[in-house]
């Protein structure tokens, strides 16, 4: 048998490890792949597999390194991992010890931006209902910005122009660099502390790169803005720059000058508006009074008020007329009645016995009794015959019955 | 959150706008019209006074504990931030 060297497992493992550790290609190497089997251990260390179509590679990113990641890792994320290869002796596999990760396709900062934005949006931090209305007339304007930057200059100029009488309190803060996050958060909590002295807040800075504006994308700063009970306008960078602070603030302004405009009313305009309202009030009331005046005048001009005796005269006249009419009617009636009377008198006359007597007839009485029939008579009876012009006492000589 | 106890500018302005509209609609009685007119003028004067009221000051916060401030003067352009 050939004498081949026989190694122990540990020895060969160590050999392989050294080979790898000392190979310059395998150190400080960049590897591209897709994350799978991602585990974020409670220790803070991250374990995952980088894979492509045909192979897989075990990776680890210790807490010390991964804590600086601006974005979150998850399965399916395509990345470029920078790190060193070595062998995990105890378990016998090689792995990539990752120092840094770049997302594939978009910048890491951008990815972090997107992730935080989506997370906070889900929480409802950007909701319209959360946004507070800015006061129409802020007497005290707070500005959180750098006291030496370009932003403050623009803001002050605009405010002086539009509302020269409001007072401004500057709360200085660092707006970029490592101190920015804590500086901004502290400034916000200061403002909150004196909230009854501030009517509205502007937080912002002038233009810059994504890295320079980055503090306004940091979760701490954004949450501090969200927590703020004073109406707050964010004005970070230029028109096209959008930071998460912009989404969470009550209003966003594309520039610091625009923020100052948003926050202040044009007091000249307001004053004009007020005077215009006063003019309208005056107009309305004048019109109303005019209408009533006109109504009153036209009533006052009515004849009944000017010549009230007219009313009386009219009434008098009506009365006279009625009287006349009544008189006429009475006369008519009397005439009627008279005519009737005449008629009746005529009739009466005709029926009067005297008229009959006039015609030649006579009336016979036997004593008091009227004699109408010969059968009441006997020969020798006395009879009084009444004629028109007198009476004749007679004796009955003979009685004869007549057929008619 | 109410900052002032008396009527704020916004409230006064809103009410004034309402009164002007009501008066212009001409449905009010003469008595009510006169009352509204008076109230409206009062509100307008109040608003105009508030516009004049603000105290013009530019200050910078010096100390976060004592909340001391001092007058702020724009420096000549130093670092561009």
XYZ file of N, CA, C and O in Angstrom, chain A residues 3 26 34 55 115 141 200 254 274 352:
40
model
N 2.099 4.858 0.993
C 1.877 5.604 2.207
C 1.359 6.978 1.819
O 2.088 7.864 1.390
N -11.027 35.305 -3.160
C -12.175 34.968 -2.330
C -12.379 35.943 -1.173
O -13.351 35.828 -0.430
N -29.865 35.794 -5.507
C -31.188 36.066 -4.928
C -31.263 35.457 -3.545
O -30.821 34.330 -3.316
N -26.838 27.073 -8.688
C -26.088 26.843 -7.448
C -26.626 27.646 -6.283
O -27.342 28.609 -6.445
N -39.168 50.990 1.093
C -39.643 50.101 2.156
C -40.270 50.872 3.306
O -41.355 50.526 3.791
N -44.788 81.849 13.797
C -44.377 80.803 12.881
C -43.067 80.206 13.370
O -42.090 80.935 13.588
N -47.873 77.560 13.726
C -47.596 76.659 12.614
C -46.074 76.453 12.501
O -45.290 77.322 12.895
N -43.090 72.536 -2.166
C -41.985 72.118 -3.030
C -40.658 72.816 -2.726
O -39.612 72.302 -3.052
N -61.628 91.736 3.406
C -62.471 92.184 4.503
C -63.198 93.464 4.132
O -64.394 93.610 4.403
N -170.865 97.028 -4.184
C -171.660 97.745 -3.211
C -173.147 97.668 -3.558
O -173.515 97.778 -4.726
